[in-house]
Coordinates of C-alpha atoms in Angstrom, one line a residue:
Chain A
M1 CA 11.7 -19.0 -12.2
P2 CA 10.9 -20.9 -9.1
A3 CA 9.0 -17.9 -7.6
S4 CA 6.2 -19.2 -5.5
A5 CA 2.8 -17.7 -6.0
P6 CA 2.9 -15.3 -3.0
R7 CA -0.4 -15.2 -1.3
D8 CA -1.7 -11.6 -1.2
P9 CA -2.5 -10.2 2.1
A10 CA -6.2 -9.9 1.2
P11 CA -8.5 -12.0 3.4
A12 CA -8.6 -15.6 2.4
A13 CA -12.3 -15.6 3.1
S14 CA -13.1 -13.3 0.2
R15 CA -11.7 -15.7 -2.3
P16 CA -14.1 -17.4 -4.6
R17 CA -14.4 -21.0 -3.5
A18 CA -16.2 -22.5 -6.5
A19 CA -13.4 -22.0 -8.9
T20 CA -14.8 -24.8 -11.2
R21 CA -18.0 -22.8 -11.8
A22 CA -16.2 -19.8 -13.3
Y23 CA -15.5 -19.6 -17.0
S24 CA -11.9 -20.4 -17.6
G25 CA -11.4 -19.2 -21.1
L26 CA -8.8 -21.8 -21.8
P27 CA -8.7 -23.3 -25.3
R28 CA -9.5 -27.0 -25.2
W29 CA -6.3 -28.2 -26.9
I30 CA -4.3 -26.6 -24.2
Y31 CA -5.1 -29.6 -21.9
I32 CA -3.2 -32.0 -24.2
P33 CA 0.3 -30.5 -23.8
A34 CA -0.5 -29.8 -20.2
A35 CA -1.4 -33.5 -19.6
A36 CA 1.7 -34.5 -21.5
G37 CA 3.8 -32.3 -19.3
A38 CA 2.3 -33.7 -16.2
L39 CA 3.0 -37.3 -17.4
F40 CA 6.5 -36.4 -18.3
V41 CA 7.1 -35.4 -14.6
L42 CA 5.1 -38.3 -13.1
I43 CA 6.1 -41.3 -15.2
P44 CA 9.8 -41.3 -14.1
F45 CA 8.7 -41.7 -10.6
L46 CA 6.8 -44.8 -11.7
G47 CA 10.0 -45.9 -13.4
I48 CA 11.8 -45.7 -10.1
L49 CA 9.1 -47.4 -8.2
A50 CA 9.1 -50.2 -10.8
R51 CA 12.8 -50.7 -10.4
V52 CA 12.9 -50.8 -6.6
D53 CA 13.9 -54.2 -5.1
W54 CA 11.1 -54.3 -2.5
L55 CA 12.3 -57.5 -1.0
H56 CA 15.6 -55.9 0.2
F57 CA 14.2 -52.4 0.4
V58 CA 14.4 -52.0 4.2
P59 CA 17.9 -53.5 4.7
L60 CA 19.2 -51.4 1.8
I61 CA 18.0 -48.1 3.2
T62 CA 18.9 -48.9 6.7
S63 CA 22.5 -49.9 6.0
A64 CA 25.0 -48.0 8.0
S65 CA 26.3 -45.9 5.1
S66 CA 22.7 -45.0 4.0
L67 CA 21.6 -43.9 7.4
T68 CA 24.8 -41.9 7.8
A69 CA 24.2 -40.2 4.5
L70 CA 20.5 -39.5 5.3
G71 CA 21.3 -38.1 8.7
L72 CA 24.1 -35.9 7.2
S73 CA 21.7 -34.7 4.4
L74 CA 19.0 -33.7 6.8
E75 CA 21.4 -32.0 9.2
T76 CA 23.2 -30.0 6.5
A77 CA 20.0 -29.2 4.7
L78 CA 18.5 -27.8 7.9
A79 CA 21.6 -25.8 8.6
S80 CA 21.8 -24.4 5.2
T81 CA 18.0 -23.5 5.3
A82 CA 18.7 -21.7 8.6
A83 CA 21.6 -19.8 6.9
C84 CA 19.3 -18.9 4.0
L85 CA 16.7 -17.6 6.6
V86 CA 19.3 -15.5 8.4
L87 CA 20.9 -14.1 5.2
G88 CA 18.1 -14.3 2.7
V89 CA 15.3 -12.5 4.6
P90 CA 17.4 -9.3 4.9
M91 CA 18.4 -9.6 1.3
A92 CA 14.9 -9.9 0.1
L93 CA 13.8 -7.0 2.2
V94 CA 16.6 -4.8 0.9
L95 CA 15.9 -5.8 -2.7
A96 CA 12.1 -5.3 -2.4
R97 CA 12.0 -2.2 -0.2
G98 CA 15.4 -0.7 0.3
P99 CA 16.3 2.6 -1.4
V100 CA 19.1 0.8 -3.4
R101 CA 20.7 2.0 -6.6
G102 CA 21.3 -0.6 -9.3
R103 CA 18.6 -2.8 -7.9
R104 CA 18.3 -4.7 -11.1
W105 CA 22.0 -5.5 -11.2
L106 CA 22.0 -6.5 -7.6
R107 CA 19.0 -8.9 -8.2
S108 CA 20.6 -10.5 -11.2
L109 CA 23.8 -11.1 -9.1
V110 CA 21.9 -12.6 -6.3
L111 CA 20.0 -14.9 -8.7
L112 CA 23.1 -16.1 -10.5
P113 CA 23.5 -19.3 -8.5
L114 CA 20.0 -20.2 -9.7
V115 CA 21.1 -20.5 -13.3
L116 CA 24.7 -21.4 -12.8
P117 CA 25.7 -25.1 -13.1
P118 CA 26.2 -26.2 -9.5
V119 CA 29.7 -27.6 -10.5
V120 CA 30.7 -24.0 -11.4
G121 CA 29.3 -22.8 -8.1
G122 CA 31.4 -25.4 -6.3
L123 CA 34.5 -24.4 -8.2
A124 CA 33.8 -20.7 -7.3
L125 CA 33.5 -21.7 -3.7
L126 CA 36.6 -23.8 -3.8
Y127 CA 38.7 -20.9 -5.3
T128 CA 37.3 -18.5 -2.8
F129 CA 37.2 -20.5 0.5
G130 CA 39.6 -23.4 -0.4
R131 CA 43.0 -23.5 1.2
L132 CA 44.6 -21.4 -1.6
G133 CA 41.5 -19.4 -2.4
L134 CA 40.9 -15.7 -2.3
V135 CA 39.5 -15.7 1.2
G136 CA 40.7 -19.2 2.2
R137 CA 44.4 -18.3 2.3
W138 CA 43.7 -15.8 5.0
L139 CA 41.4 -18.2 6.8
D140 CA 44.2 -20.8 6.5
V141 CA 46.5 -18.4 8.4
L142 CA 43.9 -18.3 11.2
G143 CA 43.8 -22.1 11.2
V144 CA 40.3 -22.3 9.7
H145 CA 39.9 -24.9 6.9
L146 CA 36.5 -25.0 5.2
A147 CA 36.9 -27.1 2.1
F148 CA 36.0 -30.7 2.4
T149 CA 34.3 -30.3 5.7
T150 CA 30.7 -30.5 6.7
T151 CA 30.7 -26.7 6.9
A152 CA 31.6 -26.8 3.2
V153 CA 28.6 -28.9 2.5
V154 CA 26.3 -26.4 4.2
M155 CA 28.0 -23.6 2.4
A156 CA 27.6 -25.2 -1.0
Q157 CA 23.9 -25.9 -0.2
A158 CA 23.3 -22.4 1.0
F159 CA 25.0 -21.0 -2.1
V160 CA 22.6 -22.7 -4.5
S161 CA 19.5 -22.4 -2.2
L162 CA 19.7 -18.8 -1.2
P163 CA 18.1 -17.4 -4.5
F164 CA 15.1 -19.7 -4.0
L165 CA 14.3 -18.0 -0.7
V166 CA 15.1 -14.5 -1.9
V167 CA 13.0 -14.7 -5.0
S168 CA 10.1 -16.2 -3.3
L169 CA 10.1 -13.7 -0.4
E170 CA 10.8 -10.7 -2.6
G171 CA 7.8 -11.6 -4.7
A172 CA 5.7 -11.8 -1.5
L173 CA 7.0 -8.5 -0.2
R174 CA 6.3 -6.7 -3.5
T175 CA 2.8 -8.1 -3.6
A176 CA 2.1 -7.1 -0.1
G177 CA 3.3 -3.5 -0.8
G178 CA 4.5 -1.2 1.9
R179 CA 1.2 0.4 2.9
Y180 CA 0.7 -1.6 6.1
E181 CA 4.2 -0.7 7.2
A182 CA 3.5 3.0 6.6
V183 CA 0.3 2.8 8.7
A184 CA 2.2 0.9 11.4
A185 CA 4.9 3.5 11.5
T186 CA 2.4 6.3 11.9
L187 CA 0.9 4.4 14.8
G188 CA 4.3 4.8 16.5
A189 CA 5.9 1.5 15.7
A190 CA 9.7 1.6 15.2
P191 CA 11.1 -0.2 12.1
T192 CA 12.1 -3.4 14.0
H193 CA 8.7 -3.6 15.7
V194 CA 7.1 -3.1 12.3
F195 CA 9.3 -5.9 10.8
R196 CA 8.4 -8.3 13.5
R197 CA 4.7 -7.6 14.0
V198 CA 3.6 -6.5 10.5
T199 CA 6.0 -7.4 7.7
L200 CA 6.9 -10.9 8.7
P201 CA 3.4 -12.1 9.5
L202 CA 2.1 -10.6 6.3
V203 CA 4.7 -12.5 4.1
L204 CA 4.7 -15.6 6.2
P205 CA 3.2 -17.8 3.4
G206 CA 5.8 -16.5 1.0
L207 CA 8.6 -17.0 3.5
A208 CA 7.4 -20.6 4.3
S209 CA 7.3 -21.6 0.7
G210 CA 10.7 -20.0 0.2
L211 CA 12.1 -22.0 3.1
V212 CA 10.6 -25.2 1.8
L213 CA 12.1 -24.6 -1.7
A214 CA 15.5 -23.8 -0.1
F215 CA 15.4 -26.9 2.0
A216 CA 14.4 -29.1 -0.9
R217 CA 17.1 -27.6 -3.1
S218 CA 19.7 -28.1 -0.3
L219 CA 18.6 -31.7 0.2
G220 CA 19.1 -32.5 -3.5
E221 CA 22.4 -30.5 -3.8
F222 CA 25.0 -32.6 -5.7
G223 CA 27.4 -30.7 -8.0
A224 CA 28.6 -27.9 -5.8
T225 CA 28.9 -30.2 -2.8
L226 CA 31.0 -32.7 -4.7
T227 CA 33.3 -30.0 -6.0
F228 CA 33.7 -28.0 -2.9
A229 CA 33.2 -30.6 -0.1
G230 CA 34.1 -33.9 -1.8
S231 CA 32.6 -37.2 -0.8
L232 CA 33.9 -38.3 2.6
E233 CA 31.6 -40.8 4.3
G234 CA 30.0 -39.3 7.4
V235 CA 31.5 -35.9 6.8
T236 CA 30.5 -34.6 3.4
R237 CA 28.8 -37.6 1.6
T238 CA 25.1 -36.6 1.6
L239 CA 22.3 -38.7 0.3
P240 CA 22.6 -37.6 -3.4
L241 CA 26.3 -38.3 -3.3
E242 CA 25.6 -41.7 -1.8
V243 CA 23.1 -42.5 -4.5
Y244 CA 25.5 -41.5 -7.2
L245 CA 28.3 -43.7 -5.6
Q246 CA 26.0 -46.7 -5.0
R247 CA 24.8 -46.5 -8.6
E248 CA 28.2 -47.8 -9.7
V249 CA 28.6 -50.5 -7.1
D250 CA 25.1 -51.5 -6.0
P251 CA 22.3 -50.2 -8.3
D252 CA 19.6 -51.7 -6.1
A253 CA 20.8 -49.6 -3.1
A254 CA 21.0 -46.5 -5.3
V255 CA 17.4 -46.9 -6.4
A256 CA 16.2 -47.5 -2.9
L257 CA 18.0 -44.4 -1.6
A258 CA 16.7 -42.4 -4.6
L259 CA 13.2 -43.4 -3.5
V260 CA 13.9 -42.2 0.0
L261 CA 14.9 -38.8 -1.5
V262 CA 11.8 -38.7 -3.5
V263 CA 9.6 -39.5 -0.5
V264 CA 11.4 -36.9 1.7
A265 CA 11.1 -34.2 -1.0
A266 CA 7.4 -35.0 -1.5
A267 CA 6.8 -34.9 2.2
V268 CA 8.4 -31.5 2.5
V269 CA 6.5 -30.0 -0.3
G270 CA 3.3 -31.8 0.8
V271 CA 3.6 -30.5 4.4
A272 CA 4.1 -27.0 3.3
Y273 CA 1.5 -27.0 0.6
G274 CA -1.1 -28.8 2.8
R275 CA -0.6 -26.2 5.5
R276 CA -1.2 -23.4 3.1
V277 CA -4.4 -25.0 1.8
D278 CA -5.6 -25.3 5.4
R279 CA -4.9 -21.6 6.1
A280 CA -6.8 -20.6 3.0
A281 CA -9.8 -22.6 3.9
G282 CA -9.9 -22.1 7.6
A283 CA -9.2 -18.3 7.9
Chain B
M1 CA -0.7 20.6 20.2
S2 CA -0.6 23.1 17.5
F3 CA 0.8 22.1 14.1
R4 CA 2.5 24.3 11.7
M5 CA 4.1 23.2 8.4
R6 CA 5.6 24.8 5.4
A7 CA 7.0 22.4 2.9
A8 CA 7.8 22.1 -0.8
V9 CA 8.4 19.0 -2.8
G10 CA 9.7 19.8 -6.3
E11 CA 8.9 16.6 -8.1
R12 CA 5.3 16.7 -6.9
G13 CA 4.9 20.5 -7.5
V14 CA 3.8 21.1 -4.0
D15 CA 4.6 24.2 -2.0
A16 CA 2.2 25.0 0.7
S17 CA 1.8 25.8 4.4
L18 CA -0.7 24.6 6.9
D19 CA -1.4 25.9 10.3
V20 CA -3.7 24.1 12.8
G21 CA -4.4 25.5 16.2
D22 CA -4.5 23.4 19.4
G23 CA -7.6 21.3 19.4
E24 CA -8.7 22.5 16.0
T25 CA -9.7 20.6 13.0
L26 CA -8.7 21.8 9.6
A27 CA -10.4 20.7 6.4
L28 CA -8.1 20.4 3.4
L29 CA -10.0 20.8 0.2
G30 CA -8.9 20.8 -3.4
P31 CA -9.3 19.0 -6.7
N32 CA -7.6 15.6 -7.3
G33 CA -3.9 15.9 -7.8
A34 CA -3.8 19.2 -5.9
G35 CA -1.2 17.8 -3.5
K36 CA -3.4 17.1 -0.5
S37 CA -2.1 13.6 0.1
T38 CA 1.5 14.8 -0.4
L39 CA 1.0 17.2 2.4
F40 CA -0.2 14.4 4.6
D41 CA 2.8 12.2 3.6
L42 CA 5.1 15.1 4.5
A43 CA 3.5 15.6 7.9
A44 CA 3.5 11.9 8.7
G45 CA 7.2 11.5 7.5
L46 CA 6.5 9.2 4.6
V47 CA 7.9 11.7 2.1
R48 CA 10.8 14.1 2.6
A49 CA 10.5 17.8 1.8
D50 CA 13.0 19.6 -0.4
S51 CA 12.6 22.6 1.7
G52 CA 10.5 23.7 4.6
R53 CA 9.9 23.0 8.2
A54 CA 7.2 21.5 10.4
E55 CA 6.5 21.8 14.1
L56 CA 4.1 19.9 16.2
D57 CA 3.5 20.9 19.8
G58 CA 6.8 22.7 19.8
R59 CA 8.7 19.7 18.5
V60 CA 10.4 20.0 15.2
L61 CA 9.2 17.2 12.9
F62 CA 11.5 18.2 10.1
D63 CA 13.6 21.2 9.1
A64 CA 15.1 20.9 5.6
A65 CA 17.5 23.8 6.3
S66 CA 19.1 22.1 9.3
G67 CA 18.6 18.6 8.1
E68 CA 16.5 17.6 11.2
W69 CA 14.1 14.9 10.4
L70 CA 12.0 12.8 12.9
P71 CA 11.1 9.3 11.6
P72 CA 7.4 8.6 11.2
H73 CA 7.1 6.5 14.4
A74 CA 8.5 9.2 16.6
R75 CA 6.2 12.0 15.3
G76 CA 2.9 11.4 17.0
V77 CA 1.2 11.8 13.7
A78 CA -1.4 9.2 12.9
L79 CA -2.7 8.7 9.4
L80 CA -6.1 7.4 8.6
A81 CA -6.3 6.5 4.9
Q82 CA -9.3 6.1 2.6
E83 CA -9.0 2.3 3.1
P84 CA -8.9 1.1 6.7
L85 CA -5.7 -1.0 6.1
L86 CA -6.4 -3.1 9.2
F87 CA -3.6 -5.6 9.7
P88 CA -5.2 -8.8 8.3
H89 CA -3.3 -11.1 10.6
L90 CA -4.5 -9.5 13.8
S91 CA -7.9 -9.5 15.5
V92 CA -9.8 -6.2 15.7
L93 CA -8.7 -5.9 19.3
D94 CA -5.1 -6.5 18.6
N95 CA -5.3 -4.0 15.7
V96 CA -6.4 -1.3 18.0
A97 CA -3.9 -2.4 20.6
F98 CA -1.1 -2.1 18.0
G99 CA -0.3 1.6 18.8
P100 CA -0.1 1.1 22.5
R101 CA 2.0 -2.0 22.1
A102 CA 4.4 -0.2 19.8
S103 CA 4.9 2.4 22.4
G104 CA 6.0 -0.3 24.9
V105 CA 2.7 -0.8 26.9
S106 CA 2.3 -4.3 28.2
R107 CA -0.1 -6.6 26.3
T108 CA -2.8 -6.5 29.0
D109 CA -2.7 -2.8 29.3
A110 CA -2.7 -2.3 25.6
R111 CA -5.7 -4.6 25.3
T112 CA -7.5 -2.6 28.0
A113 CA -6.8 0.6 26.1
A114 CA -7.9 -1.0 22.9
A115 CA -11.2 -2.1 24.4
H116 CA -11.7 1.5 25.6
W117 CA -11.2 3.0 22.1
L118 CA -13.4 0.3 20.5
G119 CA -16.0 1.5 23.0
E120 CA -15.5 5.1 21.7
V121 CA -16.4 4.0 18.2
D122 CA -19.2 1.6 19.2
A123 CA -17.3 -1.4 18.1
V124 CA -16.7 -3.5 21.2
A125 CA -18.8 -6.3 19.8
L126 CA -16.3 -6.7 16.9
A127 CA -13.2 -7.1 19.2
E128 CA -12.6 -10.8 18.5
R129 CA -13.2 -10.6 14.7
R130 CA -10.7 -10.7 12.0
P131 CA -10.6 -7.7 9.6
A132 CA -11.8 -9.9 6.8
Q133 CA -15.0 -10.4 8.7
L134 CA -15.9 -6.7 8.8
S135 CA -18.0 -4.5 6.5
G136 CA -16.4 -1.4 5.1
G137 CA -18.0 0.9 7.6
Q138 CA -17.1 -1.4 10.6
A139 CA -13.5 -1.6 9.3
Q140 CA -13.2 2.1 9.0
R141 CA -14.6 2.6 12.5
V142 CA -12.0 0.2 13.9
A143 CA -9.3 2.1 11.9
V144 CA -10.5 5.2 13.7
A145 CA -10.2 3.5 17.0
R146 CA -6.7 2.2 16.1
A147 CA -5.5 5.7 15.1
L148 CA -6.9 7.2 18.3
A149 CA -5.5 4.5 20.5
A150 CA -2.0 5.5 19.4
E151 CA -2.8 8.8 21.1
P152 CA -1.4 11.0 18.3
S153 CA -0.8 14.7 18.8
L154 CA -2.0 15.2 15.2
L155 CA -4.6 13.1 13.4
L156 CA -4.6 13.1 9.6
L157 CA -7.7 11.8 7.9
D158 CA -7.4 11.2 4.1
E159 CA -11.0 11.1 2.8
P160 CA -12.2 8.8 5.5
F161 CA -15.6 8.3 3.8
A162 CA -14.3 7.8 0.2
A163 CA -14.3 4.0 0.3
L164 CA -17.6 3.7 2.2
D165 CA -21.0 3.1 0.7
V166 CA -23.6 5.8 1.1
A167 CA -25.4 4.0 3.9
A168 CA -22.3 3.7 6.1
A169 CA -20.9 7.2 5.7
P170 CA -23.4 9.2 7.9
A171 CA -22.7 7.1 10.9
L172 CA -18.9 7.5 10.6
R173 CA -19.4 11.2 10.0
R174 CA -21.3 11.5 13.3
L175 CA -18.7 9.5 15.0
L176 CA -15.8 11.6 13.7
G177 CA -17.7 14.7 14.6
R178 CA -17.7 13.4 18.1
V179 CA -14.1 12.1 18.4
L180 CA -12.5 15.0 16.6
A181 CA -13.9 17.6 19.0
G182 CA -11.0 19.1 20.9
R183 CA -8.4 17.2 18.8
T184 CA -5.8 18.6 16.5
A185 CA -6.6 17.1 13.2
I186 CA -6.6 17.6 9.4
V187 CA -9.2 16.0 7.2
I188 CA -9.0 15.8 3.5
T189 CA -12.5 15.8 2.0
H190 CA -14.5 16.5 -1.2
E191 CA -17.7 17.1 0.8
V192 CA -18.7 20.5 1.8
L193 CA -20.8 18.9 4.5
D194 CA -17.6 17.4 6.1
A195 CA -16.0 20.7 6.1
H196 CA -19.0 22.3 7.9
L197 CA -19.5 19.4 10.4
L198 CA -15.9 18.6 11.2
A199 CA -13.7 21.6 10.6
D200 CA -13.1 24.9 12.1
H201 CA -10.9 26.1 9.3
V202 CA -10.6 25.3 5.7
V203 CA -7.6 25.4 3.4
V204 CA -8.2 25.1 -0.4
L205 CA -5.3 23.6 -2.3
E206 CA -5.0 24.1 -6.0
G207 CA -2.0 23.0 -8.1
G208 CA 0.1 22.4 -5.0
R209 CA -0.5 25.9 -3.6
V210 CA -2.9 27.2 -1.1
A211 CA -5.6 29.0 -3.1
E212 CA -7.4 30.3 -0.1
E213 CA -8.0 29.7 3.6
G214 CA -10.2 30.8 6.4
P215 CA -12.9 29.9 8.9
T216 CA -15.1 27.3 7.4
A217 CA -18.5 29.1 7.3
A218 CA -17.0 32.4 6.1
L219 CA -14.9 30.8 3.4
L220 CA -17.7 28.7 2.1
E221 CA -20.1 31.7 2.1
R222 CA -17.7 34.1 0.5
P223 CA -15.4 31.9 -1.5
R224 CA -12.5 33.4 -3.4
S225 CA -11.4 30.3 -5.3
R226 CA -13.4 28.6 -8.0
F227 CA -12.9 25.3 -6.2
A228 CA -14.4 26.5 -3.0
A229 CA -17.2 28.2 -4.8
G230 CA -17.9 24.9 -6.7
L231 CA -18.0 23.1 -3.4
A232 CA -20.3 25.6 -1.9
G233 CA -22.5 25.3 -5.0
L234 CA -21.9 28.8 -6.1
N235 CA -20.9 30.5 -9.4
L236 CA -17.8 32.5 -9.1
V237 CA -16.3 35.0 -11.5
R238 CA -13.2 37.0 -11.1
G239 CA -11.8 40.2 -12.7
P240 CA -10.6 43.7 -12.1
A241 CA -13.1 46.0 -10.3
T242 CA -14.5 48.8 -12.5
A243 CA -16.4 50.5 -9.8
E244 CA -17.2 49.9 -6.2
S245 CA -19.9 47.4 -7.1
A246 CA -18.9 46.2 -10.5
L247 CA -16.1 44.2 -12.1
F248 CA -15.1 43.2 -15.6
V249 CA -14.9 39.6 -16.6
A250 CA -13.1 38.7 -19.9
G251 CA -15.6 37.0 -22.2
L252 CA -18.6 37.9 -20.1
G253 CA -18.5 41.7 -19.8
E254 CA -19.5 43.8 -16.8
V255 CA -20.8 42.1 -13.7
V256 CA -22.8 44.3 -11.4
G257 CA -23.4 43.3 -7.8
V258 CA -23.7 44.4 -4.2
V259 CA -21.0 44.4 -1.7
P260 CA -22.3 42.5 1.3
A261 CA -22.4 44.2 4.6
G262 CA -19.1 43.5 6.4
D263 CA -17.2 42.7 3.3
E264 CA -14.5 44.8 1.8
A265 CA -15.4 46.7 -1.3
P266 CA -12.8 46.4 -4.0
S267 CA -11.0 49.6 -5.2
S268 CA -11.2 50.3 -8.8
G269 CA -8.7 48.2 -10.8
D270 CA -8.1 45.7 -8.0
D271 CA -9.0 42.1 -8.3
A272 CA -12.5 41.3 -7.2
V273 CA -14.8 38.3 -7.2
A274 CA -18.5 38.1 -7.8
V275 CA -20.5 35.1 -6.4
F276 CA -24.1 34.1 -7.1
R277 CA -26.3 31.1 -6.7
P278 CA -27.2 28.9 -9.8
A279 CA -30.9 29.3 -8.8
D280 CA -30.6 33.1 -9.2
I281 CA -29.7 32.9 -12.8
A282 CA -32.6 33.3 -15.3
V283 CA -32.1 31.8 -18.7
F284 CA -33.5 33.5 -21.8
R285 CA -33.3 33.0 -25.6
P286 CA -31.4 36.0 -27.1
D287 CA -34.5 37.5 -28.7
D288 CA -36.7 37.8 -25.7
V289 CA -34.5 39.2 -23.0
P290 CA -36.6 41.5 -20.7
H291 CA -35.4 44.9 -19.8
G292 CA -35.8 46.6 -16.4
S293 CA -34.2 46.9 -13.0
P294 CA -30.4 46.8 -12.6
R295 CA -29.4 43.4 -13.8
N296 CA -26.7 41.5 -15.5
A297 CA -27.2 40.0 -18.9
W298 CA -24.5 37.8 -20.4
R299 CA -24.4 35.9 -23.7
A300 CA -23.4 32.3 -23.3
V301 CA -23.7 28.9 -25.0
V302 CA -25.3 25.9 -23.4
R303 CA -22.7 23.2 -23.0
E304 CA -24.6 20.5 -21.1
L305 CA -27.9 19.8 -19.3
E306 CA -27.8 17.7 -16.2
P307 CA -30.8 16.5 -14.2
R308 CA -30.3 17.3 -10.6
G309 CA -33.1 16.3 -8.3
P310 CA -36.2 18.3 -9.1
Q311 CA -34.3 20.7 -11.2
V312 CA -32.2 20.9 -14.4
R313 CA -28.7 22.2 -14.1
V314 CA -27.6 24.2 -17.2
H315 CA -23.9 24.3 -17.8
A316 CA -23.3 27.4 -19.9
A317 CA -20.1 29.0 -21.1
S318 CA -19.0 32.2 -22.6
P319 CA -15.4 32.4 -23.8
G320 CA -13.2 32.0 -20.7
T321 CA -16.0 31.5 -18.2
A322 CA -18.2 28.6 -17.2
L323 CA -21.4 29.1 -15.2
V324 CA -24.2 26.9 -14.0
A325 CA -27.8 27.8 -13.7
D326 CA -30.7 25.8 -12.1
L327 CA -34.0 25.7 -13.9
T328 CA -37.2 23.8 -13.5
P329 CA -37.6 21.0 -16.1
A330 CA -40.6 22.8 -17.4
A331 CA -38.6 26.0 -18.0
A332 CA -35.8 24.1 -19.6
A333 CA -38.3 22.3 -21.9
E334 CA -40.0 25.6 -22.8
L335 CA -36.7 27.2 -23.8
D336 CA -35.9 24.1 -25.8
L337 CA -32.4 24.1 -24.5
A338 CA -29.8 21.7 -25.9
P339 CA -26.0 21.7 -26.0
G340 CA -25.0 24.5 -28.4
T341 CA -28.1 26.7 -27.8
D342 CA -27.3 30.4 -27.6
V343 CA -28.8 31.9 -24.4
V344 CA -28.6 35.0 -22.3
L345 CA -28.1 34.6 -18.6
V346 CA -29.7 37.2 -16.5
V347 CA -29.0 37.8 -12.8
K348 CA -30.3 40.6 -10.6
A349 CA -27.5 42.8 -9.3
A350 CA -29.0 42.3 -5.8
A351 CA -28.3 38.5 -6.1
V352 CA -24.6 39.0 -6.9
A353 CA -22.3 39.3 -3.9
L354 CA -19.2 41.2 -5.0
Y355 CA -16.1 41.7 -2.9
A356 CA -12.3 42.1 -3.0
A357 CA -10.5 39.0 -4.0

């Protein structure tokens, strides 16, 4: 589960700062597999760094097709993150707080794209919104064609990223509980006012980490995009698709672009994580 | 701003009515799980009633029969919980300004109002702080100001002192005594002192039902429920009257007392209660019970001894009845009391108040 650790609404100031002084109770051997796991994640990055052709690095990543792919990636990832925000926040609220029957089924359904192979997700989108798809044939009548457009890229990304935001935010909402909202209501605040002034601020850290996860997932989206949107330069060929394509023709370019993806992803996570540390320490 | 509610919630086993006059404060007493908080949730709109109706100030809050139901924010019912629940992301001032802001007042005016209410609870100095920087007592004071700033027609206080340490409670109690004057309010409490200081009327809730109600002083002086008697620090026994000044208690026997002036004497066969102070009970070993003036003597078994200030509280029971008696430590030692000791409890008839239940 990619559920972030939702920060509870308790005051940050009351947290113990000297965590290293407390007795952890961990068996010593546990550090060995933990370290092995960390290395397993870290060493491949070194592998990429070692393979980068530093001499031609800048020309490789600033080639026209690279820049186009990077721009398209950032654009579509931002758009799909926005879509996740608009659709995912209400979904998380209903799942966490709404008086819904069959909540467990609903949640499983919402989380499906998380465990589904992205290619399958892409196929599902294609047979739904494609020209001959379930919904697509009606859209076709209206003159709307979604498949193999930039919109399709955004849709594919949103489809796979949405669960990340929903899971993360729902966890934060559950941890926060509904007591502040009840108090706010008895103080005369209508539900929308409570949502804006109480609920959202209280779960902001959870929302932020959900958005970061959704953005990062969108940025790396490959399978669903390729299946539903294809790989048209400047239209649907995002950075991961460009990397995969270049791997065949120009491995050096592929590695350089891969490094760019790593750096962008690391920056996104770093910015979000760093900000949360600041909040915790400075509150 | 009078409040009147009758409500039942099946799944919580609650079926009770409350009635608070304009500007009056009602104390809601009762053991844990009696349904006190459920009644609050019903009044505030956080729980729906299966049946019943509530009116505040002539407005219908809910009416299960007609399906009318006002959402919590439209009721004018503010709820102050055991925990202050200040919004952690807002400053103290903005917490207090929350109610006015929610009702559409401009930010500046809301802050002015908030400053006024912070003044009422002596917390102006805390205005710029975050809730995390407040002590428990300060936070609860700010919560009081926040509730008042919403200008509720009915204020509900759910054990406002429960989460406070002993040192902080008296100041808040004085403060509430001041701000509740002239306000329509209900306060849930376990402290007889709160009932006396804050409330005009008392309702005792037991098992989701109203066990008794009445003016605070009268009810606590002449309780008719075991719970109220316990709160008032009195023994209470109940049974059918056998004469004008005697009743029969199963397991204990005949209880002889005096009907206090102004109280209703029970008719023979009707339910009556007898009330007496723990200090008026004398404890004897069964073999040296004195004889003499009209008095009650009941056999019982010591269950527990509990130090209580300068005295020892003896919990004694006969089948079906539990009584407490207060002795000096010397007397308790001389009697060599221990759990399981057979004793005779003796009370002068003049020390037993007996009246119709």
